[in-house]
């Protein structure tokens, strides 16, 4: 519905388009059968107008409440909207006014604008005419019969003209009022011309007057304008000039009236269109929400099936390649689910409901995960993919890993999508590093890039950042962050770039570079706008530089909290299985990295060093290069070589190996080739020996865990049963849960038994309860239990309610005993028991609700080892640790 | 390709092999016809020497529970003014426990059943109740057969394949 206020404001704003009307009003057609409901809806009764016309009231006496309600009629035309200048006409029934009635009936039957005879306007008592248009419910053909038109009538729009002010305005514009008398007559009825405007005091002799017909666009009404000189007959020349002037006035008057009518018709038309559009938009909005909800659910359900089966496949006996395929398939499935979430995110952003988590996470592991997500794609395309994290970035950060991952995934996804050669390179630094040193700039100079392809100057991508241009302390607004870590992350690619004309709008939701893009590359076009919003939530900024046919670099900043400063409070860091597996065994080894390209060498070194391996870098294996290394002093355990060097090194490699053997006869370093493409890795996969002619291959993108696997395979550290994925998470889970006292709450006995059985399997000491109230009585601080798994849907007291009450009890307890917030000696008094929701549906909304009422996470029923591990590991440090 | 747990004793000839083949076939048919899904396999995996009759316990608990719930629903639906909320709560319970043991068919009927409760469709509810009852009986028989096979396998000196 359009409100009176909206209408008044719209009419006000567009008033300049109708300079000669003193007000516009809109009346609707109401049949008698609809009257009661209409009046109830509007809150007033339809008033009659005729009485008002018979005894015109003075301006100040005008009281709308005192008007008489309209008598019973077949139909009514009450005014519902009016511009503020004429708002007193609201609720008046136009059909009850004599002039208006004719007008309205004529207007709707003809479909054209209709003018009334001049009459005294209500309230102001000034002479005026009303121009009326009918508004139809639908578009009518031009040849519609009057009857059809009447049927289709929705209402009437009227423009009110004060004749006097109208003509005066015009004459003033011509500045000749003093010398000319103008009389405008309505001559529709020939015998009784009605004077509409008369500037002279006496209507005297007709001599020397000029008469012209006026056409206001209403064929039924005739108007005449009589012009006469006020003074005596002037000079003939002046007379001629004046008569021309009068003609001009007449034409102008007619023209202005005509233009106004067209304007009004347009306004009326616009108004109808707007109403229509608004209705459609509202319907579309509802439809959109429903669509999102339905589709996301409908896709998630089968996807859960797919992902579940892949998970099971992972647990079977697979070789490394098969494992990689399955993992890739699984990651892709997860990406699809995340895409659905993305669409939901956009909806959430639009409603301002998106919030960030603050949990500990390992940035490097997170990036490795994202990397593996894109590994298939990059290998397939032959694009080099790499992630480099500066050593100065702390291992553990506190922030929202999921959202960080989302930003990175989005940027990398775009980069991979649009890059067919060269590289995609993600770098993470502290802002301070970038600000302090200029070498980041030289680093990205042409030729010295990851793949050797030129890239745009990275510095330009952050040239617009506020925190850089002004020397303000970064993020002063974030008081919650005690030890802020300001990261700057760049995603650099050598792809096709963004066309210059599209660069200004790439952060706008649902906008893609061009329509052909979505056809060839897919995607919703909301990723970047979501990323920008998320970066904003992380108190950062995002920017980019892009040169068509060269590449793009997106850079964003984000503020996290340092995870080391309060390690004790949160319990151990979230250990992922990879770091458990990898660290110790390679510690103290030395690798020789052969790579002529410094940027790439730095990247490879970063990943190898993460395993605790010491890395020496040489550009090639010529004597000059390696002789500077003190090979006699350091035992080299492995040689990592870029694949492109392999052919050239056929002569230098044996010499080098011989040299090593001379120094230390037992030293047989393992040789690895670092390669981009899948094909070459396939041919030599599994047939890895120490013979240099058939070196082992490590397929990029490099990740610490993946390098570890390859090294282990070649160097024969463990037998492969230990590497089976499901096994490790189960083992790790056993480590975590062994001997833990856990309360399981579910009103369903069968569920209870199954959940308890699963937890017992991992060595936990399980107590079962079947109601929320029992859980509350058992979970009183100081806690006897290490954790609680709670069903959400329970009768009487559900999981949310029970958790809320438990948290309340904990708060009052820590208030009594914990001296303030009790965080200092939080370990002595165990006053926060981890509570995990058990739920059958994994919809995000439920997750949010869990967090809101004080739960620490959720696991889906039935239990899945990996998810259980992920959730549980946040609370229990591994006992082996 | 199924792996077997702890095949310490070489089986006594072809009898055990036949039993195992029969068992695997039977399990397959149960899955194929959606009587059971992977959740049931998960339960089998949870059963070990510390918890030798875990699945049997869970299953008998399930049937106890479902008989009680079905009884409740029958009573509730027979009343003059049916308390659909109560019926729905019971169906929800049954849905939860059936998905816990992996009884897919029962679970699916429950999903449909809940819709009908919401729509307060008495006739439909009765139909579903009947269907659920039927499914329970069928599943009970199927599981009995399965457990019998398991016992025979164990008696023949083998162990139960879980994949």
PDB file of C-alpha atoms in Angstrom, chain A residues 264-515:
ATOM      1  CA  UNK A 264      -0.335  14.584 -14.560  1.00  0.00           C
ATOM      2  CA  UNK A 265      -1.098  11.673 -16.785  1.00  0.00           C
ATOM      3  CA  UNK A 266       2.512  10.638 -16.475  1.00  0.00           C
ATOM      4  CA  UNK A 267       2.585  11.015 -12.709  1.00  0.00           C
ATOM      5  CA  UNK A 268      -0.529   8.976 -12.443  1.00  0.00           C
ATOM      6  CA  UNK A 269       0.936   6.378 -14.699  1.00  0.00           C
ATOM      7  CA  UNK A 270       4.197   6.321 -12.734  1.00  0.00           C
ATOM      8  CA  UNK A 271       2.294   5.941  -9.532  1.00  0.00           C
ATOM      9  CA  UNK A 272       0.461   2.944 -10.843  1.00  0.00           C
ATOM     10  CA  UNK A 273       3.628   1.432 -12.174  1.00  0.00           C
ATOM     11  CA  UNK A 274       5.382   1.951  -8.879  1.00  0.00           C
ATOM     12  CA  UNK A 275       2.581   0.292  -6.987  1.00  0.00           C
ATOM     13  CA  UNK A 276       2.733  -2.595  -9.375  1.00  0.00           C
ATOM     14  CA  UNK A 277       6.494  -2.875  -9.083  1.00  0.00           C
ATOM     15  CA  UNK A 278       6.371  -2.661  -5.325  1.00  0.00           C
ATOM     16  CA  UNK A 279       3.857  -5.439  -5.189  1.00  0.00           C
ATOM     17  CA  UNK A 280       5.977  -7.518  -7.482  1.00  0.00           C
ATOM     18  CA  UNK A 281       9.144  -6.805  -5.520  1.00  0.00           C
ATOM     19  CA  UNK A 282       7.516  -7.801  -2.279  1.00  0.00           C
ATOM     20  CA  UNK A 283       6.266 -11.005  -3.771  1.00  0.00           C
ATOM     21  CA  UNK A 284       9.686 -11.674  -5.220  1.00  0.00           C
ATOM     22  CA  UNK A 285      11.335 -11.100  -1.862  1.00  0.00           C
ATOM     23  CA  UNK A 286       9.142 -13.638  -0.147  1.00  0.00           C
ATOM     24  CA  UNK A 287       9.673 -16.020  -3.011  1.00  0.00           C
ATOM     25  CA  UNK A 288      13.427 -15.528  -2.775  1.00  0.00           C
ATOM     26  CA  UNK A 289      13.591 -16.398   0.904  1.00  0.00           C
ATOM     27  CA  UNK A 290      11.445 -19.430   0.374  1.00  0.00           C
ATOM     28  CA  UNK A 291      13.492 -20.461  -2.583  1.00  0.00           C
ATOM     29  CA  UNK A 292      16.748 -20.111  -0.669  1.00  0.00           C
ATOM     30  CA  UNK A 293      15.454 -22.074   2.263  1.00  0.00           C
ATOM     31  CA  UNK A 294      14.049 -24.827   0.096  1.00  0.00           C
ATOM     32  CA  UNK A 295      16.892 -25.143  -2.339  1.00  0.00           C
ATOM     33  CA  UNK A 296      19.592 -25.039   0.285  1.00  0.00           C
ATOM     34  CA  UNK A 297      17.863 -27.771   2.191  1.00  0.00           C
ATOM     35  CA  UNK A 298      17.121 -29.821  -0.880  1.00  0.00           C
ATOM     36  CA  UNK A 299      20.728 -29.673  -2.039  1.00  0.00           C
ATOM     37  CA  UNK A 300      22.207 -30.236   1.360  1.00  0.00           C
ATOM     38  CA  UNK A 301      20.310 -33.431   1.942  1.00  0.00           C
ATOM     39  CA  UNK A 302      21.675 -35.362  -1.051  1.00  0.00           C
ATOM     40  CA  UNK A 303      25.065 -33.708  -0.579  1.00  0.00           C
ATOM     41  CA  UNK A 304      25.234 -35.060   2.940  1.00  0.00           C
ATOM     42  CA  UNK A 305      24.701 -38.448   1.406  1.00  0.00           C
ATOM     43  CA  UNK A 306      27.494 -37.912  -1.093  1.00  0.00           C
ATOM     44  CA  UNK A 307      29.864 -36.568   1.526  1.00  0.00           C
ATOM     45  CA  UNK A 308      29.022 -39.367   3.922  1.00  0.00           C
ATOM     46  CA  UNK A 309      29.752 -42.010   1.344  1.00  0.00           C
ATOM     47  CA  UNK A 310      33.025 -40.350   0.427  1.00  0.00           C
ATOM     48  CA  UNK A 311      33.943 -40.283   4.080  1.00  0.00           C
ATOM     49  CA  UNK A 312      33.338 -44.003   4.250  1.00  0.00           C
ATOM     50  CA  UNK A 313      35.328 -44.530   1.109  1.00  0.00           C
ATOM     51  CA  UNK A 314      38.191 -42.640   2.729  1.00  0.00           C
ATOM     52  CA  UNK A 315      38.210 -45.147   5.551  1.00  0.00           C
ATOM     53  CA  UNK A 316      38.707 -48.059   3.218  1.00  0.00           C
ATOM     54  CA  UNK A 317      42.004 -49.353   1.995  1.00  0.00           C
ATOM     55  CA  UNK A 318      43.129 -46.814  -0.580  1.00  0.00           C
ATOM     56  CA  UNK A 319      46.484 -46.004  -2.061  1.00  0.00           C
ATOM     57  CA  UNK A 320      47.801 -42.473  -1.977  1.00  0.00           C
ATOM     58  CA  UNK A 321      46.452 -41.475  -5.381  1.00  0.00           C
ATOM     59  CA  UNK A 322      43.028 -42.870  -4.684  1.00  0.00           C
ATOM     60  CA  UNK A 323      43.006 -41.125  -1.364  1.00  0.00           C
ATOM     61  CA  UNK A 324      43.810 -37.901  -3.099  1.00  0.00           C
ATOM     62  CA  UNK A 325      40.940 -38.358  -5.547  1.00  0.00           C
ATOM     63  CA  UNK A 326      38.498 -39.090  -2.809  1.00  0.00           C
ATOM     64  CA  UNK A 327      39.722 -36.170  -0.777  1.00  0.00           C
ATOM     65  CA  UNK A 328      39.344 -33.893  -3.754  1.00  0.00           C
ATOM     66  CA  UNK A 329      35.848 -35.173  -4.437  1.00  0.00           C
ATOM     67  CA  UNK A 330      34.991 -34.634  -0.832  1.00  0.00           C
ATOM     68  CA  UNK A 331      36.404 -31.156  -0.746  1.00  0.00           C
ATOM     69  CA  UNK A 332      34.485 -30.261  -3.865  1.00  0.00           C
ATOM     70  CA  UNK A 333      31.308 -31.486  -2.289  1.00  0.00           C
ATOM     71  CA  UNK A 334      32.040 -29.412   0.733  1.00  0.00           C
ATOM     72  CA  UNK A 335      32.668 -26.457  -1.545  1.00  0.00           C
ATOM     73  CA  UNK A 336      29.238 -26.928  -3.017  1.00  0.00           C
ATOM     74  CA  UNK A 337      27.699 -26.934   0.409  1.00  0.00           C
ATOM     75  CA  UNK A 338      29.659 -23.821   1.205  1.00  0.00           C
ATOM     76  CA  UNK A 339      28.345 -22.179  -1.914  1.00  0.00           C
ATOM     77  CA  UNK A 340      24.866 -22.762  -0.653  1.00  0.00           C
ATOM     78  CA  UNK A 341      25.869 -21.266   2.625  1.00  0.00           C
ATOM     79  CA  UNK A 342      27.287 -18.344   0.694  1.00  0.00           C
ATOM     80  CA  UNK A 343      23.942 -17.585  -0.783  1.00  0.00           C
ATOM     81  CA  UNK A 344      22.451 -17.770   2.675  1.00  0.00           C
ATOM     82  CA  UNK A 345      25.246 -15.513   3.919  1.00  0.00           C
ATOM     83  CA  UNK A 346      24.322 -12.860   1.438  1.00  0.00           C
ATOM     84  CA  UNK A 347      20.794 -12.970   2.735  1.00  0.00           C
ATOM     85  CA  UNK A 348      22.173 -12.671   6.252  1.00  0.00           C
ATOM     86  CA  UNK A 349      24.387  -9.753   5.348  1.00  0.00           C
ATOM     87  CA  UNK A 350      21.404  -8.031   3.860  1.00  0.00           C
ATOM     88  CA  UNK A 351      19.620  -8.393   7.158  1.00  0.00           C
ATOM     89  CA  UNK A 352      22.731  -7.533   9.180  1.00  0.00           C
ATOM     90  CA  UNK A 353      22.766 -10.807  11.077  1.00  0.00           C
ATOM     91  CA  UNK A 354      26.258 -12.052  10.351  1.00  0.00           C
ATOM     92  CA  UNK A 355      28.665 -12.309  13.262  1.00  0.00           C
ATOM     93  CA  UNK A 356      32.184 -13.607  13.669  1.00  0.00           C
ATOM     94  CA  UNK A 357      33.493 -16.302  15.974  1.00  0.00           C
ATOM     95  CA  UNK A 358      36.587 -15.940  18.111  1.00  0.00           C
ATOM     96  CA  UNK A 359      38.321 -19.290  18.393  1.00  0.00           C
ATOM     97  CA  UNK A 360      41.903 -20.440  18.234  1.00  0.00           C
ATOM     98  CA  UNK A 361      43.105 -21.669  14.904  1.00  0.00           C
ATOM     99  CA  UNK A 362      46.237 -22.476  13.006  1.00  0.00           C
ATOM    100  CA  UNK A 363      46.376 -20.138  10.069  1.00  0.00           C
ATOM    101  CA  UNK A 364      48.870 -22.279   8.184  1.00  0.00           C
ATOM    102  CA  UNK A 365      46.782 -25.398   8.516  1.00  0.00           C
ATOM    103  CA  UNK A 366      43.721 -23.474   7.404  1.00  0.00           C
ATOM    104  CA  UNK A 367      45.559 -22.284   4.323  1.00  0.00           C
ATOM    105  CA  UNK A 368      46.799 -25.805   3.612  1.00  0.00           C
ATOM    106  CA  UNK A 369      43.215 -26.973   3.665  1.00  0.00           C
ATOM    107  CA  UNK A 370      42.179 -24.352   1.165  1.00  0.00           C
ATOM    108  CA  UNK A 371      45.168 -25.209  -0.955  1.00  0.00           C
ATOM    109  CA  UNK A 372      44.244 -28.850  -1.130  1.00  0.00           C
ATOM    110  CA  UNK A 373      40.770 -27.804  -2.121  1.00  0.00           C
ATOM    111  CA  UNK A 374      42.157 -26.247  -5.275  1.00  0.00           C
ATOM    112  CA  UNK A 375      44.966 -28.674  -5.909  1.00  0.00           C
ATOM    113  CA  UNK A 376      43.029 -30.751  -8.414  1.00  0.00           C
ATOM    114  CA  UNK A 377      42.024 -27.756 -10.438  1.00  0.00           C
ATOM    115  CA  UNK A 378      45.483 -26.210 -10.502  1.00  0.00           C
ATOM    116  CA  UNK A 379      47.181 -29.465 -11.488  1.00  0.00           C
ATOM    117  CA  UNK A 380      44.691 -29.998 -14.231  1.00  0.00           C
ATOM    118  CA  UNK A 381      45.319 -26.526 -15.608  1.00  0.00           C
ATOM    119  CA  UNK A 382      49.065 -26.678 -15.068  1.00  0.00           C
ATOM    120  CA  UNK A 383      48.910 -23.529 -12.998  1.00  0.00           C
ATOM    121  CA  UNK A 384      51.405 -23.270 -10.165  1.00  0.00           C
ATOM    122  CA  UNK A 385      49.656 -22.798  -6.854  1.00  0.00           C
ATOM    123  CA  UNK A 386      51.385 -21.762  -3.662  1.00  0.00           C
ATOM    124  CA  UNK A 387      50.862 -20.354  -0.202  1.00  0.00           C
ATOM    125  CA  UNK A 388      53.529 -18.551   1.756  1.00  0.00           C
ATOM    126  CA  UNK A 389      53.127 -17.428   5.348  1.00  0.00           C
ATOM    127  CA  UNK A 390      55.743 -15.176   6.887  1.00  0.00           C
ATOM    128  CA  UNK A 391      57.603 -16.572   9.877  1.00  0.00           C
ATOM    129  CA  UNK A 392      56.550 -13.579  11.882  1.00  0.00           C
ATOM    130  CA  UNK A 393      52.911 -14.607  11.787  1.00  0.00           C
ATOM    131  CA  UNK A 394      52.167 -16.492  15.028  1.00  0.00           C
ATOM    132  CA  UNK A 395      51.251 -20.146  14.800  1.00  0.00           C
ATOM    133  CA  UNK A 396      47.997 -19.814  16.664  1.00  0.00           C
ATOM    134  CA  UNK A 397      45.609 -16.937  16.103  1.00  0.00           C
ATOM    135  CA  UNK A 398      42.240 -16.189  17.561  1.00  0.00           C
ATOM    136  CA  UNK A 399      39.523 -15.253  15.141  1.00  0.00           C
ATOM    137  CA  UNK A 400      37.017 -16.828  12.837  1.00  0.00           C
ATOM    138  CA  UNK A 401      38.829 -19.489  10.805  1.00  0.00           C
ATOM    139  CA  UNK A 402      35.708 -20.384   8.876  1.00  0.00           C
ATOM    140  CA  UNK A 403      35.169 -16.886   7.629  1.00  0.00           C
ATOM    141  CA  UNK A 404      38.850 -16.361   6.948  1.00  0.00           C
ATOM    142  CA  UNK A 405      38.816 -19.538   4.965  1.00  0.00           C
ATOM    143  CA  UNK A 406      35.781 -18.296   3.143  1.00  0.00           C
ATOM    144  CA  UNK A 407      37.516 -15.102   2.032  1.00  0.00           C
ATOM    145  CA  UNK A 408      40.625 -16.957   0.914  1.00  0.00           C
ATOM    146  CA  UNK A 409      38.601 -19.624  -0.822  1.00  0.00           C
ATOM    147  CA  UNK A 410      36.667 -17.016  -2.675  1.00  0.00           C
ATOM    148  CA  UNK A 411      39.703 -15.051  -3.811  1.00  0.00           C
ATOM    149  CA  UNK A 412      41.662 -18.149  -4.748  1.00  0.00           C
ATOM    150  CA  UNK A 413      38.655 -19.635  -6.453  1.00  0.00           C
ATOM    151  CA  UNK A 414      38.328 -16.572  -8.628  1.00  0.00           C
ATOM    152  CA  UNK A 415      42.028 -16.565  -9.381  1.00  0.00           C
ATOM    153  CA  UNK A 416      42.125 -20.212 -10.380  1.00  0.00           C
ATOM    154  CA  UNK A 417      39.009 -19.792 -12.426  1.00  0.00           C
ATOM    155  CA  UNK A 418      40.465 -17.025 -14.541  1.00  0.00           C
ATOM    156  CA  UNK A 419      44.052 -18.235 -14.777  1.00  0.00           C
ATOM    157  CA  UNK A 420      45.113 -20.670 -17.448  1.00  0.00           C
ATOM    158  CA  UNK A 421      48.877 -20.297 -17.263  1.00  0.00           C
ATOM    159  CA  UNK A 422      51.390 -19.045 -14.753  1.00  0.00           C
ATOM    160  CA  UNK A 423      50.543 -19.096 -11.101  1.00  0.00           C
ATOM    161  CA  UNK A 424      48.240 -18.257  -8.240  1.00  0.00           C
ATOM    162  CA  UNK A 425      50.186 -17.209  -5.181  1.00  0.00           C
ATOM    163  CA  UNK A 426      48.875 -16.461  -1.718  1.00  0.00           C
ATOM    164  CA  UNK A 427      51.111 -14.597   0.711  1.00  0.00           C
ATOM    165  CA  UNK A 428      50.472 -13.722   4.323  1.00  0.00           C
ATOM    166  CA  UNK A 429      52.549 -11.117   6.117  1.00  0.00           C
ATOM    167  CA  UNK A 430      52.218  -8.859   9.095  1.00  0.00           C
ATOM    168  CA  UNK A 431      51.259  -5.362   8.026  1.00  0.00           C
ATOM    169  CA  UNK A 432      54.303  -4.060   9.852  1.00  0.00           C
ATOM    170  CA  UNK A 433      56.581  -6.161   7.637  1.00  0.00           C
ATOM    171  CA  UNK A 434      55.070  -4.800   4.490  1.00  0.00           C
ATOM    172  CA  UNK A 435      55.161  -1.247   5.763  1.00  0.00           C
ATOM    173  CA  UNK A 436      58.721  -1.489   6.957  1.00  0.00           C
ATOM    174  CA  UNK A 437      60.305  -3.057   3.950  1.00  0.00           C
ATOM    175  CA  UNK A 438      60.333  -2.119   0.330  1.00  0.00           C
ATOM    176  CA  UNK A 439      61.570  -5.500  -0.749  1.00  0.00           C
ATOM    177  CA  UNK A 440      58.026  -6.749  -1.192  1.00  0.00           C
ATOM    178  CA  UNK A 441      57.932  -4.429  -4.142  1.00  0.00           C
ATOM    179  CA  UNK A 442      61.117  -5.662  -5.700  1.00  0.00           C
ATOM    180  CA  UNK A 443      59.934  -9.168  -5.082  1.00  0.00           C
ATOM    181  CA  UNK A 444      57.081  -8.773  -7.461  1.00  0.00           C
ATOM    182  CA  UNK A 445      59.090  -7.148 -10.186  1.00  0.00           C
ATOM    183  CA  UNK A 446      58.635  -8.868 -13.537  1.00  0.00           C
ATOM    184  CA  UNK A 447      60.483 -12.137 -14.094  1.00  0.00           C
ATOM    185  CA  UNK A 448      61.018 -12.703 -10.418  1.00  0.00           C
ATOM    186  CA  UNK A 449      57.593 -14.136  -9.766  1.00  0.00           C
ATOM    187  CA  UNK A 450      56.464 -17.572  -8.798  1.00  0.00           C
ATOM    188  CA  UNK A 451      56.031 -18.791 -12.337  1.00  0.00           C
ATOM    189  CA  UNK A 452      58.112 -16.233 -14.191  1.00  0.00           C
ATOM    190  CA  UNK A 453      55.067 -14.552 -15.686  1.00  0.00           C
ATOM    191  CA  UNK A 454      54.835 -10.831 -14.984  1.00  0.00           C
ATOM    192  CA  UNK A 455      52.274  -9.615 -12.443  1.00  0.00           C
ATOM    193  CA  UNK A 456      50.875  -6.184 -11.656  1.00  0.00           C
ATOM    194  CA  UNK A 457      52.631  -4.221  -8.935  1.00  0.00           C
ATOM    195  CA  UNK A 458      51.253  -5.643  -5.782  1.00  0.00           C
ATOM    196  CA  UNK A 459      51.695  -2.440  -3.864  1.00  0.00           C
ATOM    197  CA  UNK A 460      48.964  -0.848  -5.969  1.00  0.00           C
ATOM    198  CA  UNK A 461      46.412  -3.252  -4.619  1.00  0.00           C
ATOM    199  CA  UNK A 462      46.574  -1.672  -1.205  1.00  0.00           C
ATOM    200  CA  UNK A 463      47.251   1.879  -2.320  1.00  0.00           C
ATOM    201  CA  UNK A 464      43.782   2.936  -1.274  1.00  0.00           C
ATOM    202  CA  UNK A 465      43.857   1.442   2.211  1.00  0.00           C
ATOM    203  CA  UNK A 466      43.105   3.978   4.890  1.00  0.00           C
ATOM    204  CA  UNK A 467      45.335   2.357   7.480  1.00  0.00           C
ATOM    205  CA  UNK A 468      48.275   2.753   5.107  1.00  0.00           C
ATOM    206  CA  UNK A 469      47.804   6.247   3.848  1.00  0.00           C
ATOM    207  CA  UNK A 470      47.225   7.796   7.231  1.00  0.00           C
ATOM    208  CA  UNK A 471      49.738   7.111   9.894  1.00  0.00           C
ATOM    209  CA  UNK A 472      47.061   6.176  12.375  1.00  0.00           C
ATOM    210  CA  UNK A 473      47.575   3.247  14.691  1.00  0.00           C
ATOM    211  CA  UNK A 474      45.963   0.311  13.005  1.00  0.00           C
ATOM    212  CA  UNK A 475      42.641  -0.716  14.411  1.00  0.00           C
ATOM    213  CA  UNK A 476      42.205   1.564  17.370  1.00  0.00           C
ATOM    214  CA  UNK A 477      38.544   0.659  17.503  1.00  0.00           C
ATOM    215  CA  UNK A 478      39.000  -2.938  18.482  1.00  0.00           C
ATOM    216  CA  UNK A 479      39.220  -2.826  22.210  1.00  0.00           C
ATOM    217  CA  UNK A 480      38.449  -6.517  22.597  1.00  0.00           C
ATOM    218  CA  UNK A 481      41.700  -7.513  20.999  1.00  0.00           C
ATOM    219  CA  UNK A 482      44.443  -7.438  23.554  1.00  0.00           C
ATOM    220  CA  UNK A 483      47.343  -8.478  21.367  1.00  0.00           C
ATOM    221  CA  UNK A 484      46.329  -7.647  17.825  1.00  0.00           C
ATOM    222  CA  UNK A 485      47.989  -9.306  14.884  1.00  0.00           C
ATOM    223  CA  UNK A 486      47.482  -7.278  11.755  1.00  0.00           C
ATOM    224  CA  UNK A 487      47.701  -9.515   8.743  1.00  0.00           C
ATOM    225  CA  UNK A 488      47.951  -8.528   5.139  1.00  0.00           C
ATOM    226  CA  UNK A 489      47.028 -11.259   2.699  1.00  0.00           C
ATOM    227  CA  UNK A 490      47.554 -11.086  -1.036  1.00  0.00           C
ATOM    228  CA  UNK A 491      46.242 -13.426  -3.690  1.00  0.00           C
ATOM    229  CA  UNK A 492      48.176 -12.904  -6.863  1.00  0.00           C
ATOM    230  CA  UNK A 493      47.402 -14.468 -10.206  1.00  0.00           C
ATOM    231  CA  UNK A 494      48.555 -14.250 -13.789  1.00  0.00           C
ATOM    232  CA  UNK A 495      45.092 -14.670 -15.206  1.00  0.00           C
ATOM    233  CA  UNK A 496      43.115 -12.748 -17.723  1.00  0.00           C
ATOM    234  CA  UNK A 497      42.559  -9.803 -15.391  1.00  0.00           C
ATOM    235  CA  UNK A 498      39.499  -7.690 -14.875  1.00  0.00           C
ATOM    236  CA  UNK A 499      38.437  -5.406 -17.732  1.00  0.00           C
ATOM    237  CA  UNK A 500      39.004  -1.775 -16.784  1.00  0.00           C
ATOM    238  CA  UNK A 501      35.369  -0.839 -17.193  1.00  0.00           C
ATOM    239  CA  UNK A 502      34.278  -3.578 -14.796  1.00  0.00           C
ATOM    240  CA  UNK A 503      36.790  -2.829 -12.083  1.00  0.00           C
ATOM    241  CA  UNK A 504      34.608  -0.306 -10.296  1.00  0.00           C
ATOM    242  CA  UNK A 505      31.752  -2.672  -9.621  1.00  0.00           C
ATOM    243  CA  UNK A 506      33.256  -6.024  -8.805  1.00  0.00           C
ATOM    244  CA  UNK A 507      32.392  -5.766  -5.122  1.00  0.00           C
ATOM    245  CA  UNK A 508      28.717  -5.247  -5.899  1.00  0.00           C
ATOM    246  CA  UNK A 509      26.620  -8.313  -5.143  1.00  0.00           C
ATOM    247  CA  UNK A 510      25.389 -10.455  -8.033  1.00  0.00           C
ATOM    248  CA  UNK A 511      27.399  -8.407 -10.496  1.00  0.00           C
ATOM    249  CA  UNK A 512      29.837 -10.267 -12.638  1.00  0.00           C
ATOM    250  CA  UNK A 513      32.217  -8.847 -15.111  1.00  0.00           C
ATOM    251  CA  UNK A 514      29.949  -9.655 -17.989  1.00  0.00           C
ATOM    252  CA  UNK A 515      27.067 -11.923 -18.794  1.00  0.00           C
TER     253      UNK A 515
END
